[in-house]
mmCIF file of C-alpha atoms in Angstrom:
data_model
loop_
_atom_site.group_PDB
_atom_site.id
_atom_site.type_symbol
_atom_site.label_atom_id
_atom_site.label_comp_id
_atom_site.label_asym_id
_atom_site.label_seq_id
_atom_site.Cartn_x
_atom_site.Cartn_y
_atom_site.Cartn_z
ATOM 1 C CA MET A 1 13.601 13.874 146.733
ATOM 2 C CA ILE A 2 13.034 16.768 144.463
ATOM 3 C CA PRO A 3 11.805 19.758 147.034
ATOM 4 C CA GLY A 4 7.834 21.461 146.158
ATOM 5 C CA PHE A 5 9.401 24.528 147.833
ATOM 6 C CA LEU A 6 12.391 26.603 148.639
ATOM 7 C CA VAL A 7 11.512 28.447 152.310
ATOM 8 C CA THR A 8 13.200 31.590 153.802
ATOM 9 C CA HIS A 9 11.799 34.551 155.686
ATOM 10 C CA SER A 10 9.773 37.063 155.300
ATOM 11 C CA GLY A 11 10.563 40.849 155.599
ATOM 12 C CA GLY A 12 13.342 42.756 154.600
ATOM 13 C CA PHE A 13 16.149 40.780 152.870
ATOM 14 C CA HIS A 14 19.678 40.057 152.795
ATOM 15 C CA ALA A 15 22.660 39.419 150.750
ATOM 16 C CA ASP A 16 22.608 35.958 152.635
ATOM 17 C CA GLU A 17 19.456 34.239 151.618
ATOM 18 C CA LEU A 18 18.811 36.370 147.902
ATOM 19 C CA MET A 19 22.502 34.254 147.069
ATOM 20 C CA SER A 20 21.464 30.956 148.878
ATOM 21 C CA SER A 21 18.088 31.636 146.428
ATOM 22 C CA VAL A 22 19.800 32.228 143.536
ATOM 23 C CA ILE A 23 21.530 28.195 144.377
ATOM 24 C CA LEU A 24 18.678 26.687 144.411
ATOM 25 C CA THR A 25 15.901 27.921 142.032
ATOM 26 C CA ARG A 26 19.185 26.659 139.712
ATOM 27 C CA LEU A 27 18.852 23.930 141.029
ATOM 28 C CA PHE A 28 15.009 23.332 141.490
ATOM 29 C CA PRO A 29 13.628 25.616 139.286
ATOM 30 C CA GLN A 30 10.276 23.623 139.921
ATOM 31 C CA ALA A 31 10.436 24.101 143.416
ATOM 32 C CA ARG A 32 7.254 27.547 144.731
ATOM 33 C CA LEU A 33 9.400 30.004 146.628
ATOM 34 C CA ILE A 34 8.177 30.814 149.791
ATOM 35 C CA ARG A 35 9.183 33.973 152.361
ATOM 36 C CA SER A 36 7.215 33.419 155.095
ATOM 37 C CA ARG A 37 7.695 32.836 159.065
ATOM 38 C CA ALA A 38 4.462 30.497 159.607
ATOM 39 C CA PRO A 39 5.072 27.963 161.755
ATOM 40 C CA GLU A 40 3.494 26.221 158.693
ATOM 41 C CA TRP A 41 6.315 26.921 156.923
ATOM 42 C CA ILE A 42 9.210 26.911 158.689
ATOM 43 C CA THR A 43 9.111 23.695 160.082
ATOM 44 C CA PRO A 44 10.960 20.740 158.164
ATOM 45 C CA GLY A 45 9.286 18.300 156.064
ATOM 46 C CA VAL A 46 10.223 16.286 153.112
ATOM 47 C CA ASP A 47 9.117 17.865 150.467
ATOM 48 C CA ARG A 48 11.049 21.705 151.293
ATOM 49 C CA ILE A 49 14.093 23.146 151.947
ATOM 50 C CA ILE A 50 14.041 25.639 153.842
ATOM 51 C CA TYR A 51 16.777 28.211 154.746
ATOM 52 C CA ASP A 52 17.682 31.318 157.208
ATOM 53 C CA VAL A 53 14.746 31.202 159.096
ATOM 54 C CA GLY A 54 13.570 28.221 161.446
ATOM 55 C CA GLY A 55 16.069 28.108 164.560
ATOM 56 C CA ALA A 56 18.356 24.850 163.140
ATOM 57 C CA TYR A 57 21.369 23.271 161.601
ATOM 58 C CA ASP A 58 20.115 19.982 159.769
ATOM 59 C CA ALA A 59 21.231 18.909 156.653
ATOM 60 C CA ALA A 60 19.263 15.252 156.698
ATOM 61 C CA ALA A 61 16.235 17.715 157.497
ATOM 62 C CA GLN A 62 16.892 20.477 154.455
ATOM 63 C CA ILE A 63 16.706 23.240 157.294
ATOM 64 C CA PHE A 64 19.747 25.985 156.957
ATOM 65 C CA ASP A 65 19.559 28.282 159.426
ATOM 66 C CA HIS A 66 22.605 29.964 161.545
ATOM 67 C CA HIS A 67 20.846 32.284 164.180
ATOM 68 C CA GLN A 68 20.572 29.968 166.517
ATOM 69 C CA ARG A 69 22.129 29.577 170.047
ATOM 70 C CA GLY A 70 25.040 26.610 168.943
ATOM 71 C CA ALA A 71 24.707 27.705 164.922
ATOM 72 C CA PRO A 72 27.524 26.521 162.654
ATOM 73 C CA VAL A 73 31.042 27.664 162.035
ATOM 74 C CA ARG A 74 33.821 26.649 159.522
ATOM 75 C CA GLU A 75 36.836 24.948 160.667
ATOM 76 C CA ASP A 76 38.283 28.366 161.367
ATOM 77 C CA GLY A 77 36.058 29.062 163.687
ATOM 78 C CA ARG A 78 33.794 31.652 161.152
ATOM 79 C CA PRO A 79 30.587 31.846 160.990
ATOM 80 C CA TYR A 80 28.475 30.450 158.446
ATOM 81 C CA SER A 81 25.568 32.629 157.071
ATOM 82 C CA SER A 82 22.807 30.328 155.647
ATOM 83 C CA PHE A 83 24.758 31.517 152.163
ATOM 84 C CA GLY A 84 27.362 29.453 153.922
ATOM 85 C CA LEU A 85 25.806 26.254 153.972
ATOM 86 C CA ILE A 86 23.689 26.073 151.079
ATOM 87 C CA TRP A 87 26.942 25.901 149.332
ATOM 88 C CA LYS A 88 28.623 24.029 151.052
ATOM 89 C CA HIS A 89 26.133 21.459 150.743
ATOM 90 C CA TYR A 90 24.470 22.570 147.249
ATOM 91 C CA GLY A 91 27.229 24.079 145.816
ATOM 92 C CA ARG A 92 28.994 21.013 143.516
ATOM 93 C CA ASP A 93 25.389 20.701 142.275
ATOM 94 C CA TYR A 94 24.621 23.915 141.124
ATOM 95 C CA LEU A 95 28.888 23.614 139.748
ATOM 96 C CA ASN A 96 27.936 20.473 137.786
ATOM 97 C CA ALA A 97 24.371 21.693 136.782
ATOM 98 C CA SER A 98 26.017 24.795 135.038
ATOM 99 C CA GLY A 99 28.121 22.655 132.871
ATOM 100 C CA LEU A 100 31.824 23.252 134.297
ATOM 101 C CA PRO A 101 34.595 20.203 133.851
ATOM 102 C CA GLU A 102 34.424 17.637 136.804
ATOM 103 C CA ALA A 103 38.221 18.482 137.198
ATOM 104 C CA HIS A 104 37.624 21.559 137.837
ATOM 105 C CA ILE A 105 34.476 21.469 140.392
ATOM 106 C CA GLU A 106 36.394 21.283 143.491
ATOM 107 C CA THR A 107 39.163 24.179 142.314
ATOM 108 C CA ILE A 108 36.036 26.735 141.809
ATOM 109 C CA HIS A 109 33.587 25.272 144.145
ATOM 110 C CA ALA A 110 36.701 26.128 147.022
ATOM 111 C CA SER A 111 37.952 29.557 145.452
ATOM 112 C CA PHE A 112 34.061 30.693 145.250
ATOM 113 C CA ASP A 113 33.886 29.949 149.063
ATOM 114 C CA ALA A 114 36.405 31.581 149.673
ATOM 115 C CA SER A 115 36.235 35.198 147.711
ATOM 116 C CA PHE A 116 32.561 35.212 147.423
ATOM 117 C CA VAL A 117 30.688 33.249 150.037
ATOM 118 C CA LEU A 118 33.477 33.834 153.307
ATOM 119 C CA PRO A 119 32.355 37.680 153.004
ATOM 120 C CA VAL A 120 28.704 37.684 152.747
ATOM 121 C CA ASP A 121 28.751 35.032 155.594
ATOM 122 C CA LEU A 122 31.405 37.658 157.694
ATOM 123 C CA VAL A 123 28.922 41.197 156.677
ATOM 124 C CA ASP A 124 25.627 39.121 157.247
ATOM 125 C CA ASN A 125 27.113 37.807 161.155
ATOM 126 C CA GLY A 126 28.504 40.880 161.893
ATOM 127 C CA ALA A 127 32.015 39.640 161.843
ATOM 128 C CA VAL A 128 32.844 42.441 158.972
ATOM 129 C CA SER A 129 31.439 45.805 158.833
ATOM 130 C CA PRO A 130 31.544 46.920 154.797
ATOM 131 C CA SER A 131 32.587 50.171 156.558
ATOM 132 C CA VAL A 132 36.375 48.196 156.446
ATOM 133 C CA ALA A 133 36.028 49.577 152.407
ATOM 134 C CA GLY A 134 36.040 53.017 153.186
ATOM 135 C CA PRO A 135 34.382 55.154 151.038
ATOM 136 C CA LEU A 136 33.212 52.053 148.847
ATOM 137 C CA ALA A 137 31.103 50.557 151.603
ATOM 138 C CA GLY A 138 27.723 51.651 150.138
ATOM 139 C CA LEU A 139 28.817 49.643 146.763
ATOM 140 C CA THR A 140 29.846 46.567 148.586
ATOM 141 C CA LEU A 141 27.861 43.933 146.781
ATOM 142 C CA PRO A 142 25.773 43.184 150.092
ATOM 143 C CA ALA A 143 25.106 47.280 150.664
ATOM 144 C CA LEU A 144 23.404 47.394 147.059
ATOM 145 C CA LEU A 145 21.512 44.569 147.062
ATOM 146 C CA GLU A 146 19.995 46.143 150.100
ATOM 147 C CA THR A 147 19.167 48.919 148.725
ATOM 148 C CA LEU A 148 16.099 47.537 146.405
ATOM 149 C CA LYS A 149 14.451 46.726 149.548
ATOM 150 C CA PRO A 150 11.153 49.429 150.175
ATOM 151 C CA VAL A 151 11.503 52.066 151.724
ATOM 152 C CA PHE A 152 9.911 52.691 155.649
ATOM 153 C CA ASP A 153 6.420 54.355 154.273
ATOM 154 C CA GLU A 154 5.780 51.764 151.655
ATOM 155 C CA THR A 155 2.813 50.923 152.455
ATOM 156 C CA ASP A 156 2.092 48.093 149.212
ATOM 157 C CA PRO A 157 1.659 44.683 150.877
ATOM 158 C CA GLU A 158 3.752 43.401 147.875
ATOM 159 C CA ALA A 159 6.498 45.868 148.023
ATOM 160 C CA GLU A 160 8.685 42.932 150.361
ATOM 161 C CA ASP A 161 8.326 40.189 147.445
ATOM 162 C CA ARG A 162 9.090 42.629 144.428
ATOM 163 C CA GLY A 163 12.380 43.648 146.001
ATOM 164 C CA PHE A 164 13.066 40.692 147.005
ATOM 165 C CA HIS A 165 12.758 39.099 143.256
ATOM 166 C CA SER A 166 14.310 42.503 141.781
ATOM 167 C CA ALA A 167 17.641 41.917 143.964
ATOM 168 C CA LEU A 168 17.378 37.970 143.425
ATOM 169 C CA ALA A 169 17.436 38.865 139.685
ATOM 170 C CA ILE A 170 20.908 40.937 140.443
ATOM 171 C CA ALA A 171 22.589 38.011 142.632
ATOM 172 C CA ARG A 172 22.192 35.751 140.067
ATOM 173 C CA SER A 173 23.847 37.392 137.421
ATOM 174 C CA PHE A 174 26.831 38.310 139.837
ATOM 175 C CA VAL A 175 27.020 34.347 140.870
ATOM 176 C CA GLU A 176 26.956 33.750 137.246
ATOM 177 C CA ALA A 177 29.414 36.298 136.005
ATOM 178 C CA ARG A 178 32.251 35.281 138.590
ATOM 179 C CA ILE A 179 31.677 31.589 138.276
ATOM 180 C CA ALA A 180 31.888 32.209 135.042
ATOM 181 C CA GLN A 181 34.913 33.925 135.044
ATOM 182 C CA SER A 182 36.103 31.503 137.798
ATOM 183 C CA ALA A 183 35.762 28.514 135.032
ATOM 184 C CA ALA A 184 37.407 31.380 132.116
ATOM 185 C CA LYS A 185 40.740 31.095 134.386
ATOM 186 C CA LEU A 186 41.083 27.509 134.650
ATOM 187 C CA ARG A 187 40.764 27.195 130.859
ATOM 188 C CA ALA A 188 43.548 30.270 130.492
ATOM 189 C CA GLU A 189 45.987 28.361 132.898
ATOM 190 C CA ALA A 190 45.690 25.314 130.132
ATOM 191 C CA LEU A 191 46.755 27.874 127.803
ATOM 192 C CA VAL A 192 49.077 30.121 129.509
ATOM 193 C CA HIS A 193 51.257 27.089 130.496
ATOM 194 C CA GLN A 194 51.643 25.437 127.218
ATOM 195 C CA ALA A 195 52.756 29.090 126.081
ATOM 196 C CA ILE A 196 55.309 28.947 128.398
ATOM 197 C CA GLU A 197 56.423 25.493 127.724
ATOM 198 C CA ASN A 198 56.827 26.855 123.892
ATOM 199 C CA THR A 199 58.662 30.102 125.003
ATOM 200 C CA GLY A 200 61.171 27.635 126.731
ATOM 201 C CA GLN A 201 63.696 30.677 128.632
ATOM 202 C CA GLY A 202 62.262 33.807 126.044
ATOM 203 C CA ARG A 203 61.595 37.041 127.845
ATOM 204 C CA ILE A 204 58.154 37.176 125.228
ATOM 205 C CA LEU A 205 55.106 35.349 126.123
ATOM 206 C CA GLU A 206 52.683 34.679 122.858
ATOM 207 C CA LEU A 207 49.262 34.078 123.816
ATOM 208 C CA PRO A 208 46.722 32.900 121.167
ATOM 209 C CA VAL A 209 44.396 35.780 122.488
ATOM 210 C CA GLY A 210 43.761 37.883 125.463
ATOM 211 C CA MET A 211 43.555 35.766 128.790
ATOM 212 C CA PRO A 212 44.161 36.165 132.687
ATOM 213 C CA PHE A 213 47.771 35.127 132.516
ATOM 214 C CA ARG A 214 49.904 36.220 135.363
ATOM 215 C CA PRO A 215 47.791 33.770 137.794
ATOM 216 C CA ALA A 216 49.437 30.607 135.476
ATOM 217 C CA ILE A 217 53.218 32.750 135.087
ATOM 218 C CA MET A 218 53.549 33.066 139.103
ATOM 219 C CA LYS A 219 52.483 29.030 139.657
ATOM 220 C CA ALA A 220 54.525 28.314 136.517
ATOM 221 C CA GLY A 221 57.179 29.812 138.119
ATOM 222 C CA ALA A 222 57.833 31.258 135.303
ATOM 223 C CA ASP A 223 60.033 34.288 136.558
ATOM 224 C CA HIS A 224 62.315 34.914 133.399
ATOM 225 C CA LEU A 225 59.583 36.477 131.337
ATOM 226 C CA LEU A 226 58.827 40.296 131.058
ATOM 227 C CA PHE A 227 56.431 41.011 128.403
ATOM 228 C CA VAL A 228 52.821 39.570 126.796
ATOM 229 C CA VAL A 229 51.789 39.591 123.633
ATOM 230 C CA HIS A 230 48.445 39.103 122.142
ATOM 231 C CA PRO A 231 45.881 39.796 118.958
ATOM 232 C CA ARG A 232 43.172 42.236 119.706
ATOM 233 C CA GLU A 233 40.040 42.376 117.767
ATOM 234 C CA LYS A 234 41.750 44.851 114.956
ATOM 235 C CA ASP A 235 45.229 45.323 116.272
ATOM 236 C CA TRP A 236 47.813 43.309 118.668
ATOM 237 C CA CYS A 237 48.495 44.228 122.631
ATOM 238 C CA LEU A 238 51.988 44.486 124.328
ATOM 239 C CA THR A 239 51.899 44.237 127.607
ATOM 240 C CA GLY A 240 53.686 43.935 131.097
ATOM 241 C CA ILE A 241 53.567 41.828 133.970
ATOM 242 C CA ARG A 242 52.666 43.072 137.394
ATOM 243 C CA ARG A 243 54.914 41.903 140.231
ATOM 244 C CA GLU A 244 52.562 41.588 142.978
ATOM 245 C CA ASP A 245 49.234 40.756 143.783
ATOM 246 C CA GLU A 246 48.881 44.203 144.574
ATOM 247 C CA GLY A 247 49.583 47.332 143.235
ATOM 248 C CA PHE A 248 50.771 48.353 139.311
ATOM 249 C CA GLU A 249 54.506 48.083 139.334
ATOM 250 C CA LEU A 250 55.627 45.506 136.699
ATOM 251 C CA ARG A 251 58.543 42.932 136.436
ATOM 252 C CA ALA A 252 59.483 45.626 133.378
ATOM 253 C CA ASN A 253 58.467 48.746 132.132
ATOM 254 C CA LEU A 254 58.234 49.936 128.223
ATOM 255 C CA PRO A 255 60.913 52.018 127.473
ATOM 256 C CA ALA A 256 60.380 55.652 128.687
ATOM 257 C CA ALA A 257 60.636 57.123 125.177
ATOM 258 C CA TRP A 258 57.644 55.922 123.827
ATOM 259 C CA ALA A 259 55.482 56.822 126.835
ATOM 260 C CA GLY A 260 52.415 58.840 125.728
ATOM 261 C CA LEU A 261 53.246 58.325 121.790
ATOM 262 C CA THR A 262 50.619 56.999 119.049
ATOM 263 C CA ASN A 263 51.212 56.352 115.278
ATOM 264 C CA GLY A 264 53.961 58.151 113.485
ATOM 265 C CA ASP A 265 55.611 59.877 116.622
ATOM 266 C CA LEU A 266 56.022 56.399 118.011
ATOM 267 C CA GLU A 267 57.022 55.042 115.123
ATOM 268 C CA ALA A 268 59.639 57.443 114.826
ATOM 269 C CA ALA A 269 60.833 56.853 118.182
ATOM 270 C CA CYS A 270 61.088 52.962 118.018
ATOM 271 C CA GLY A 271 61.781 52.717 114.603
ATOM 272 C CA VAL A 272 58.878 49.724 114.257
ATOM 273 C CA ASP A 273 56.445 50.613 111.033
ATOM 274 C CA GLY A 274 53.053 49.521 112.806
ATOM 275 C CA ALA A 275 54.015 51.083 116.344
ATOM 276 C CA SER A 276 50.472 52.194 117.025
ATOM 277 C CA PHE A 277 50.161 53.547 120.833
ATOM 278 C CA CYS A 278 51.869 53.312 124.152
ATOM 279 C CA HIS A 279 50.635 54.108 126.885
ATOM 280 C CA ASN A 280 51.800 57.132 129.210
ATOM 281 C CA GLY A 281 52.251 54.520 132.493
ATOM 282 C CA ARG A 282 54.212 52.512 129.950
ATOM 283 C CA PHE A 283 52.173 48.740 130.825
ATOM 284 C CA ILE A 284 50.973 48.524 127.317
ATOM 285 C CA ALA A 285 51.187 49.255 124.077
ATOM 286 C CA ALA A 286 49.773 48.307 120.260
ATOM 287 C CA ALA A 287 50.600 47.903 117.015
ATOM 288 C CA LYS A 288 49.170 47.415 113.685
ATOM 289 C CA THR A 289 50.435 43.718 113.012
ATOM 290 C CA ARG A 290 52.210 40.661 115.112
ATOM 291 C CA GLU A 291 55.249 41.452 112.970
ATOM 292 C CA ALA A 292 55.260 45.046 114.805
ATOM 293 C CA ALA A 293 53.909 43.900 118.165
ATOM 294 C CA LEU A 294 56.755 41.522 118.313
ATOM 295 C CA ALA A 295 59.657 43.963 116.617
ATOM 296 C CA MET A 296 58.431 46.288 119.568
ATOM 297 C CA ALA A 297 58.775 43.424 122.665
ATOM 298 C CA GLU A 298 62.390 42.885 121.564
ATOM 299 C CA LEU A 299 63.118 46.577 121.940
ATOM 300 C CA ALA A 300 61.474 46.589 125.183
ATOM 301 C CA VAL A 301 62.923 43.303 126.648
ATOM 302 C CA LYS A 302 66.562 44.963 125.313
ATOM 303 C CA ASP A 303 66.323 48.612 126.920
ATOM 304 C CA ALA A 304 64.858 46.690 130.218
ATOM 305 C CA THR A 305 67.624 44.207 130.704
ATOM 306 C CA ILE A 306 70.307 47.289 129.857
ATOM 307 C CA GLY A 307 68.222 49.237 132.491
ATOM 308 C CA GLN A 308 68.593 45.873 134.534
ATOM 309 C CA LYS A 309 72.391 45.568 133.866
ATOM 310 C CA SER A 310 72.926 49.786 134.894
ATOM 311 C CA ILE A 311 71.273 48.959 137.953
ATOM 312 C CA VAL A 312 73.345 46.030 139.634
ATOM 313 C CA VAL A 313 76.757 48.287 137.898
#
């Protein structure tokens, strides 16, 4: 039965019921969102989904709280918040409703759970403190959403609901953007894998457009690749490939002689007409044409492989 009501608690709000509301209001746009702690609302019924309130977790009865004794935990023992429970039961339906390919649903459901849902669950349950982010603690998403709560001496009885709905719109934009990015990465993966096959044992990977490429390169085990070339809006880009997920160390840097140069100075340094820019950090360069970008890439490969051989010697 399609619910007529989506019920969560009134008063102060947190990221978990906001994120849960994002999922449920997308799936059930006709349902009325109720914020209440009144018994007549937080008692299960066939016409409602209750979350983050009610003192019970019973998916069959459509109630998803996590504050009670014996609250649900994941297989690894880490606690659920209402967001984790709603995502567990409704996340796949949400992804289907978002128009994602069926073949990508499980992958995105799992990755979003691990990277986005679980952190909200852990913070909401006090299992992780935002303070682990150091000076960025106040800029974590749960903390930012809570800044939209009314101040302590606000007297307008509608202020809490206004704050909730303002925060809900922001939470929605982050959920939708994160899932869109995950879907895009899977589309990019297919394109990058095809490009790797086309490249063979070459050191330069040419892509038809700028896209996330490192995860697909790592998954394919294409350790021989050193640089990526692709078009941008008005020019072409040449970029290195990071060795690790964390940090900025590259498999190969662009030549030291190019660092920080532009236009005529860079053309003179590399001998390529159309070379237009090289970052001082030597991780990205640009050229006016595809031919110039590929020529620069070939020179960069030669410079890098000579350097590697000299190190070995």
